[in-house]
Amino acid sequence: MQLAEAKAKFIADWGRLGTNWGINRTMAQIHALLMVSPDPLGADDVMEQLSISRGNANMNLRELIDWGLVQKVIVPGERREFFSAEKDIWKVARQIVKERKKRELDTMLPVLKELSEVEGDKRDRSVKTFTDTINNIRKFSEQADKILDTMIKADEHWFLGSLMKLFSGKS
Amino acid sequence: MQLAEAKAKFIADWGRLGTNWGINRTMAQIHALLMVSPDPLGADDVMEQLSISRGNANMNLRELIDWGLVQKVIVPGERREFFSAEKDIWKVARQIVKERKKRELDTMLPVLKELSEVEGDKRDRSVKTFTDTINNIRKFSEQADKILDTMIKADEHWFLGSLMKLFSGKS
DNA sequence: AGGAACTTTCAATTTTATTTGAAAGTTCAG
DNA sequence: CTGAACTTTCAAATAAAATTGAAAGTTCCT
């Protein structure tokens, strides 16, 4: 396969993957494009290569910056802004985990606590089923919270290495 | 908070969460409703409680069954079908991981392999950046593949317990 | 200040995803 | 076999999300 074709396929697949994970297709595609670009690209490059409008490119680039996945790069002597993406997928994964945890898990935990304090007789089956389920989710979430915090701080070699070792040993 | 209100809030929040993860809102809401129901519900119950049409209820229930998150329950003496959801969130998480891995990671790996074999001179910066990025993603995905397989087979106590121990010790 | 180069915004439009509901299909008791 | 009870399908309608493009905003050079 030629490079151009391979790039196009990667961008399309990464975009499709994104939509399965609640990320808009264009945002994922811009991310893919920047990940495989040897040099930072300008908004015009992104617009042209993905056939999207200026407004769209601008909004999604801003969103990617907001997620910490893309950075503005200043090229001396150039008026316009350039953009480049982190290429180390471990750092990308960690950054995504960090942001999603902040946006989702951290906001969910207080809600679960509130829901677990529902009024009513615990001998009532409806109440019991509800609180049991919520508490189960809550406990699970609290454990996930700690594990993800560790992962966010961890170094790739240590983290994945430890996991692999752990899982091959079944200790 | 009263039970009815708490249930409504949980269903709404679980639905919102779902949309952030590429799962349609109604499907997540039906799942939430069944998780907090002490007894299996019929399609009519689901329709009424969530104010959705029969077709919608039917389709999303089927999808949930397809994901292995909901099961049909036969109630003796009743003509219609009832549905109940797994309430143990660890089992739910494992099932979701299993399905998403099958649908996404397992189909992505061969594509990454193909992309990593792109033609061209490796001294060409464009080619090098592309293959380096793809290989990095590929290596990461292969490790994730193994770790997720372990998780899918694992018992909650062993799995989360090991992780917690590992992360507190930093060994 | 004036204006070229570039970026941002957002109302209108387009695209995509979801939902409806009526018709067709199935099952089963009588 | 018949028809009531229930389930499934799917084309059309609706709702939600993404995209456009032109106008407004900003920056910076002269």
Coordinates of C-alpha atoms (C1' of nucleotides) in Angstrom, one line a residue:
Chain A
M1 CA 0.0 0.0 0.0
Q2 CA 1.2 3.5 -0.8
L3 CA 1.7 6.1 1.9
A4 CA -1.2 8.3 0.7
E5 CA -3.6 5.4 0.7
A6 CA -2.4 4.2 4.1
K7 CA -2.8 7.6 5.6
A8 CA -6.3 8.0 4.2
K9 CA -7.3 4.6 5.6
F10 CA -5.8 5.3 9.0
I11 CA -7.6 8.7 9.2
A12 CA -10.9 7.1 8.2
D13 CA -10.5 4.2 10.7
W14 CA -9.5 6.5 13.5
G15 CA -12.5 8.6 12.8
R16 CA -14.8 5.7 12.8
L17 CA -13.3 4.5 16.1
G18 CA -13.9 7.9 17.6
T19 CA -17.6 7.9 16.8
N20 CA -17.9 4.6 18.7
W21 CA -16.5 6.3 21.8
G22 CA -18.6 9.5 21.8
I23 CA -16.0 11.6 19.9
N24 CA -16.9 13.4 16.8
R25 CA -15.6 12.0 13.6
T26 CA -13.9 15.1 12.4
M27 CA -12.1 15.7 15.7
A28 CA -10.7 12.2 15.6
Q29 CA -9.7 12.6 12.0
I30 CA -7.9 15.8 12.6
H31 CA -6.1 14.0 15.5
A32 CA -5.2 11.1 13.2
L33 CA -3.9 13.4 10.5
L34 CA -1.7 15.3 13.0
M35 CA -0.4 12.1 14.5
V36 CA 1.0 10.9 11.2
S37 CA 2.3 14.3 10.0
P38 CA 6.0 14.7 10.3
D39 CA 5.5 18.5 10.7
P40 CA 3.0 20.7 12.4
L41 CA 0.1 21.7 10.0
G42 CA -1.7 24.9 9.6
A43 CA -5.5 25.2 9.7
D44 CA -5.5 25.5 5.9
D45 CA -3.6 22.2 5.5
V46 CA -6.1 20.5 7.8
M47 CA -9.1 22.0 5.8
E48 CA -7.7 20.9 2.5
Q49 CA -6.6 17.4 3.5
L50 CA -9.9 16.5 5.2
S51 CA -12.1 18.7 2.9
I52 CA -13.7 20.5 5.8
S53 CA -14.6 24.2 6.3
R54 CA -12.5 26.7 8.2
G55 CA -15.0 26.9 11.0
N56 CA -15.1 23.2 11.5
A57 CA -11.3 22.9 11.5
N58 CA -11.0 25.7 13.9
M59 CA -13.6 24.4 16.4
N60 CA -12.3 20.9 16.4
L61 CA -8.7 22.0 16.7
R62 CA -9.7 24.0 19.7
E63 CA -11.5 21.0 21.2
L64 CA -8.4 18.9 20.7
I65 CA -6.3 21.5 22.4
D66 CA -8.8 21.5 25.2
W67 CA -8.4 17.8 25.6
G68 CA -4.6 18.3 25.7
L69 CA -4.1 16.2 22.6
V70 CA -2.9 18.9 20.3
Q71 CA -0.7 21.9 20.8
K72 CA -0.3 25.2 19.0
V73 CA 3.2 25.5 17.5
I74 CA 4.7 28.9 16.7
V75 CA 6.8 28.8 13.6
P76 CA 9.3 31.7 13.5
G77 CA 8.6 34.1 10.7
E78 CA 5.1 32.7 10.1
R79 CA 2.0 34.7 10.8
R80 CA -0.4 31.8 11.1
E81 CA -0.6 29.1 13.8
F82 CA 0.5 25.6 13.3
F83 CA -0.7 22.5 15.2
S84 CA 0.9 19.3 16.2
A85 CA -0.3 16.2 18.1
E86 CA 1.4 14.0 20.6
K87 CA 2.5 10.9 18.8
D88 CA 3.3 8.6 21.8
I89 CA 0.1 6.7 22.1
W90 CA 0.7 5.9 25.8
K91 CA 0.7 9.6 26.5
V92 CA -2.4 10.1 24.4
A93 CA -4.2 7.3 26.3
R94 CA -3.2 8.7 29.6
Q95 CA -4.3 12.2 28.7
I96 CA -7.7 10.8 27.5
V97 CA -8.1 8.8 30.7
K98 CA -7.3 11.9 32.7
E99 CA -9.8 14.1 30.9
R100 CA -12.6 11.6 30.8
K101 CA -12.1 10.7 34.4
K102 CA -12.3 14.4 35.4
R103 CA -15.4 15.0 33.2
E104 CA -17.3 11.7 33.9
L105 CA -16.1 9.7 36.9
D106 CA -15.4 12.6 39.2
T107 CA -18.8 14.1 38.5
M108 CA -20.6 10.8 38.8
L109 CA -19.2 9.9 42.3
P110 CA -21.1 12.6 44.2
V111 CA -24.3 11.7 42.4
L112 CA -23.9 8.0 43.3
K113 CA -23.4 9.0 46.9
E114 CA -26.5 11.1 46.8
L115 CA -28.5 8.3 45.2
S116 CA -27.3 5.8 47.7
E117 CA -29.0 7.8 50.4
V118 CA -32.5 7.4 49.1
E119 CA -35.2 7.4 51.7
G120 CA -37.3 4.4 52.4
D121 CA -37.6 1.1 54.3
K122 CA -34.7 -1.2 53.4
R123 CA -37.0 -4.1 53.7
D124 CA -38.9 -2.8 50.7
R125 CA -37.6 -4.9 47.8
S126 CA -37.7 -1.9 45.4
V127 CA -35.6 0.2 47.8
K128 CA -33.2 -2.7 48.5
T129 CA -32.6 -3.5 44.9
F130 CA -32.0 0.2 44.1
T131 CA -29.6 0.8 46.9
D132 CA -27.8 -2.5 46.4
T133 CA -27.2 -1.7 42.7
I134 CA -26.2 1.9 43.3
N135 CA -23.8 0.9 46.1
N136 CA -22.3 -1.8 43.9
I137 CA -21.7 0.7 41.2
R138 CA -20.3 3.2 43.7
K139 CA -17.8 0.7 45.1
F140 CA -16.7 -0.2 41.7
S141 CA -16.3 3.4 40.7
E142 CA -14.3 4.2 43.8
Q143 CA -11.9 1.4 43.0
A144 CA -11.7 2.5 39.3
D145 CA -11.0 6.0 40.6
K146 CA -7.9 5.0 42.5
I147 CA -6.6 2.7 39.7
L148 CA -7.0 5.4 37.1
D149 CA -5.2 7.9 39.3
T150 CA -2.3 5.6 39.5
M151 CA -2.4 5.1 35.7
I152 CA -2.5 8.8 35.1
K153 CA 0.7 9.3 37.1
A154 CA 2.4 6.2 35.9
D155 CA 5.2 5.8 33.5
E156 CA 4.4 3.5 30.6
H157 CA 7.2 1.0 31.3
W158 CA 6.3 0.6 34.9
F159 CA 2.6 0.5 34.4
L160 CA 2.2 -1.9 31.4
G161 CA 5.2 -3.9 32.5
S162 CA 3.7 -4.5 36.0
L163 CA 0.4 -5.4 34.5
M164 CA 1.9 -7.9 32.1
K165 CA 4.0 -9.4 34.8
L166 CA 1.1 -9.6 37.1
F167 CA -1.1 -11.3 34.6
S168 CA 1.3 -13.8 33.4
G169 CA 2.1 -14.9 36.9
K170 CA -1.5 -15.0 38.2
S171 CA -0.2 -14.4 41.7
Chain B
M1 CA -34.8 11.9 48.1
Q2 CA -37.7 9.5 47.3
L3 CA -37.2 6.3 45.4
A4 CA -39.1 7.4 42.3
E5 CA -37.1 10.5 42.0
A6 CA -33.8 8.7 42.6
K7 CA -34.7 6.1 40.0
A8 CA -35.5 8.8 37.5
K9 CA -32.2 10.6 38.2
F10 CA -30.2 7.4 37.9
I11 CA -31.9 6.5 34.6
A12 CA -31.3 10.0 33.2
D13 CA -27.6 10.0 34.3
W14 CA -26.9 6.5 33.1
G15 CA -28.4 7.5 29.7
R16 CA -26.3 10.6 29.6
L17 CA -23.2 8.6 30.4
G18 CA -24.0 6.1 27.7
T19 CA -24.1 8.8 25.0
N20 CA -20.6 9.8 26.0
W21 CA -19.4 6.3 25.2
G22 CA -21.1 5.8 21.9
I23 CA -24.2 4.0 23.3
N24 CA -27.6 5.3 22.4
R25 CA -29.4 7.0 25.2
T26 CA -32.5 4.9 25.2
M27 CA -30.5 1.7 25.3
A28 CA -28.6 2.9 28.4
Q29 CA -31.8 4.0 30.0
I30 CA -33.5 0.7 29.5
H31 CA -30.4 -0.9 31.0
A32 CA -30.6 1.4 34.0
L33 CA -34.3 0.8 34.5
L34 CA -33.8 -3.0 34.5
M35 CA -30.8 -2.8 36.8
V36 CA -32.8 -1.1 39.5
S37 CA -35.9 -3.2 39.0
P38 CA -36.4 -5.9 41.6
D39 CA -38.4 -8.0 39.1
P40 CA -38.1 -8.6 35.4
L41 CA -40.2 -6.1 33.3
G42 CA -42.3 -6.6 30.2
A43 CA -41.9 -4.6 27.1
D44 CA -45.0 -2.6 28.1
D45 CA -43.5 -1.7 31.4
V46 CA -40.4 -0.4 29.7
M47 CA -42.5 1.6 27.2
E48 CA -44.5 3.1 29.8
Q49 CA -41.8 4.0 32.3
L50 CA -39.6 5.6 29.7
S51 CA -42.3 6.9 27.5
I52 CA -41.0 5.3 24.3
S53 CA -42.7 3.4 21.5
R54 CA -43.0 -0.3 21.2
G55 CA -40.6 -0.5 18.2
N56 CA -38.0 1.5 20.1
A57 CA -38.3 -0.7 23.2
N58 CA -38.1 -3.8 21.2
M59 CA -35.1 -2.8 19.2
N60 CA -33.1 -1.6 22.1
L61 CA -34.0 -4.6 24.2
R62 CA -32.8 -6.8 21.5
E63 CA -29.6 -4.8 21.3
L64 CA -29.0 -5.2 25.0
I65 CA -29.6 -8.9 24.7
D66 CA -27.1 -9.0 21.9
W67 CA -24.6 -7.3 24.2
G68 CA -25.2 -9.9 26.8
L69 CA -26.4 -7.3 29.3
V70 CA -30.1 -8.3 29.4
Q71 CA -31.8 -11.6 29.4
K72 CA -35.3 -12.8 28.4
V73 CA -37.1 -14.3 31.4
I74 CA -40.0 -16.7 31.0
V75 CA -42.7 -16.2 33.6
P76 CA -44.8 -19.4 33.9
G77 CA -48.4 -18.8 32.9
E78 CA -47.6 -15.5 31.1
R79 CA -47.8 -15.2 27.4
R80 CA -45.5 -12.2 27.0
E81 CA -41.7 -12.0 27.5
F82 CA -40.0 -10.4 30.5
F83 CA -36.6 -8.9 30.7
S84 CA -34.0 -8.6 33.4
A85 CA -30.5 -7.1 33.6
E86 CA -27.4 -8.3 35.3
K87 CA -27.0 -6.2 38.5
D88 CA -23.4 -7.0 39.4
I89 CA -21.6 -4.1 37.8
W90 CA -18.3 -6.1 37.7
K91 CA -20.0 -8.6 35.5
V92 CA -21.5 -5.8 33.4
A93 CA -18.2 -4.1 33.0
R94 CA -16.5 -7.4 32.0
Q95 CA -19.2 -8.2 29.5
I96 CA -18.9 -4.7 27.9
V97 CA -15.2 -5.0 27.7
K98 CA -15.5 -8.4 26.1
E99 CA -17.9 -7.2 23.5
R100 CA -16.1 -3.9 22.7
K101 CA -12.8 -5.7 22.5
K102 CA -14.3 -8.2 20.0
R103 CA -16.0 -5.5 17.9
E104 CA -13.2 -2.9 18.0
L105 CA -9.8 -4.0 19.1
D106 CA -9.9 -7.4 17.4
T107 CA -10.9 -5.9 14.1
M108 CA -8.4 -3.0 14.5
L109 CA -5.3 -5.2 15.0
P110 CA -5.2 -6.7 11.5
V111 CA -5.7 -3.2 10.0
L112 CA -2.8 -1.9 12.0
K113 CA -0.6 -4.7 10.8
E114 CA -1.5 -3.9 7.2
L115 CA -0.9 -0.2 7.7
S116 CA 2.5 -0.9 9.3
E117 CA 3.6 -2.5 6.0
V118 CA 3.2 0.6 3.9
E119 CA 5.6 0.8 1.0
G120 CA 8.3 3.4 0.7
D121 CA 11.7 4.4 1.7
K122 CA 12.1 4.5 5.5
R123 CA 14.5 7.4 5.3
D124 CA 11.6 9.5 4.0
R125 CA 10.4 11.5 7.0
S126 CA 6.7 11.1 6.0
V127 CA 7.0 7.3 5.8
K128 CA 9.0 7.1 9.0
T129 CA 6.6 9.2 11.0
F130 CA 3.7 7.2 9.7
T131 CA 5.2 3.7 10.4
D132 CA 6.5 4.8 13.8
T133 CA 3.1 6.1 14.9
I134 CA 1.3 3.0 13.6
N135 CA 3.8 0.6 15.2
N136 CA 3.5 2.5 18.5
I137 CA -0.3 2.2 18.4
R138 CA 0.0 -1.5 17.3
K139 CA 2.3 -2.4 20.2
F140 CA 0.1 -0.6 22.7
S141 CA -3.0 -2.4 21.2
E142 CA -1.3 -5.8 21.5
Q143 CA -0.6 -5.2 25.1
A144 CA -4.1 -4.0 25.8
D145 CA -5.3 -7.1 24.0
K146 CA -3.6 -9.3 26.5
I147 CA -4.5 -7.4 29.5
L148 CA -8.2 -7.2 28.5
D149 CA -8.2 -10.9 27.9
T150 CA -7.0 -11.5 31.4
M151 CA -9.6 -9.1 32.8
I152 CA -12.4 -10.8 30.8
K153 CA -11.5 -14.2 32.4
A154 CA -10.8 -12.8 35.8
D155 CA -12.8 -12.9 39.0
E156 CA -13.5 -9.6 40.5
H157 CA -11.8 -10.2 43.8
W158 CA -8.6 -11.4 42.2
F159 CA -8.5 -8.8 39.5
L160 CA -9.3 -5.6 41.4
G161 CA -7.6 -6.9 44.5
S162 CA -4.4 -7.5 42.6
L163 CA -4.5 -4.1 41.0
M164 CA -5.1 -2.3 44.2
K165 CA -2.3 -4.2 45.9
L166 CA 0.0 -3.5 43.0
F167 CA -0.7 0.2 43.0
S168 CA -0.3 0.7 46.7
G169 CA 3.0 -1.1 46.7
K170 CA 4.5 0.5 43.6
S171 CA 6.7 -2.6 43.3
Chain C
dA1 C1' -4.5 54.9 12.1
dG2 C1' -5.3 51.6 8.1
dG3 C1' -5.5 47.4 6.3
dA4 C1' -3.8 42.7 5.2
dA5 C1' -3.5 38.2 7.3
dC6 C1' -5.3 35.4 10.0
dT7 C1' -8.8 33.5 13.7
dT8 C1' -13.2 33.0 15.8
dT9 C1' -18.2 32.9 16.1
dC10 C1' -22.7 31.4 15.2
dA11 C1' -27.3 31.2 12.7
dA12 C1' -28.7 28.5 9.0
dT13 C1' -28.1 24.2 6.7
dT14 C1' -27.0 19.6 6.1
dT15 C1' -26.0 15.1 7.8
dT16 C1' -26.5 11.4 10.8
dA17 C1' -28.9 9.0 14.4
dT18 C1' -32.9 7.8 16.7
dT19 C1' -37.8 7.1 17.1
dT20 C1' -42.3 6.2 15.7
dG21 C1' -46.3 3.5 14.4
dA22 C1' -48.7 0.8 11.5
dA23 C1' -48.3 -3.4 9.0
dA24 C1' -46.6 -8.0 8.9
dG25 C1' -45.1 -11.8 11.4
dT26 C1' -45.4 -15.3 15.1
dT27 C1' -47.3 -18.1 18.6
dC28 C1' -50.5 -20.6 20.9
dA29 C1' -55.1 -21.8 23.2
dG30 C1' -59.3 -23.4 22.0
Chain D
dC1 C1' -57.7 -23.9 11.6
dT2 C1' -58.8 -19.3 13.7
dG3 C1' -58.1 -15.4 15.9
dA4 C1' -56.4 -13.0 20.0
dA5 C1' -52.1 -11.8 22.1
dC6 C1' -48.0 -10.6 21.6
dT7 C1' -43.4 -9.4 18.9
dT8 C1' -40.8 -7.8 15.0
dT9 C1' -39.8 -5.0 11.1
dC10 C1' -38.9 -1.0 8.5
dA11 C1' -40.1 3.2 5.8
dA12 C1' -41.1 7.7 7.1
dA13 C1' -40.8 11.3 10.5
dT14 C1' -38.3 13.5 14.1
dA15 C1' -34.7 14.9 16.8
dA16 C1' -29.9 15.6 17.6
dA17 C1' -25.3 16.5 16.2
dA18 C1' -22.1 18.3 13.0
dT19 C1' -20.9 21.5 9.4
dT20 C1' -20.8 25.5 6.6
dG21 C1' -19.7 30.1 5.3
dA22 C1' -19.9 34.7 5.8
dA23 C1' -19.5 38.3 9.1
dA24 C1' -17.1 39.9 13.1
dG25 C1' -13.0 39.9 15.7
dT26 C1' -8.1 40.0 16.4
dT27 C1' -3.3 40.8 15.6
dC28 C1' 0.4 42.9 13.8
dC29 C1' 3.0 45.4 10.2
dT30 C1' 3.8 49.9 7.9

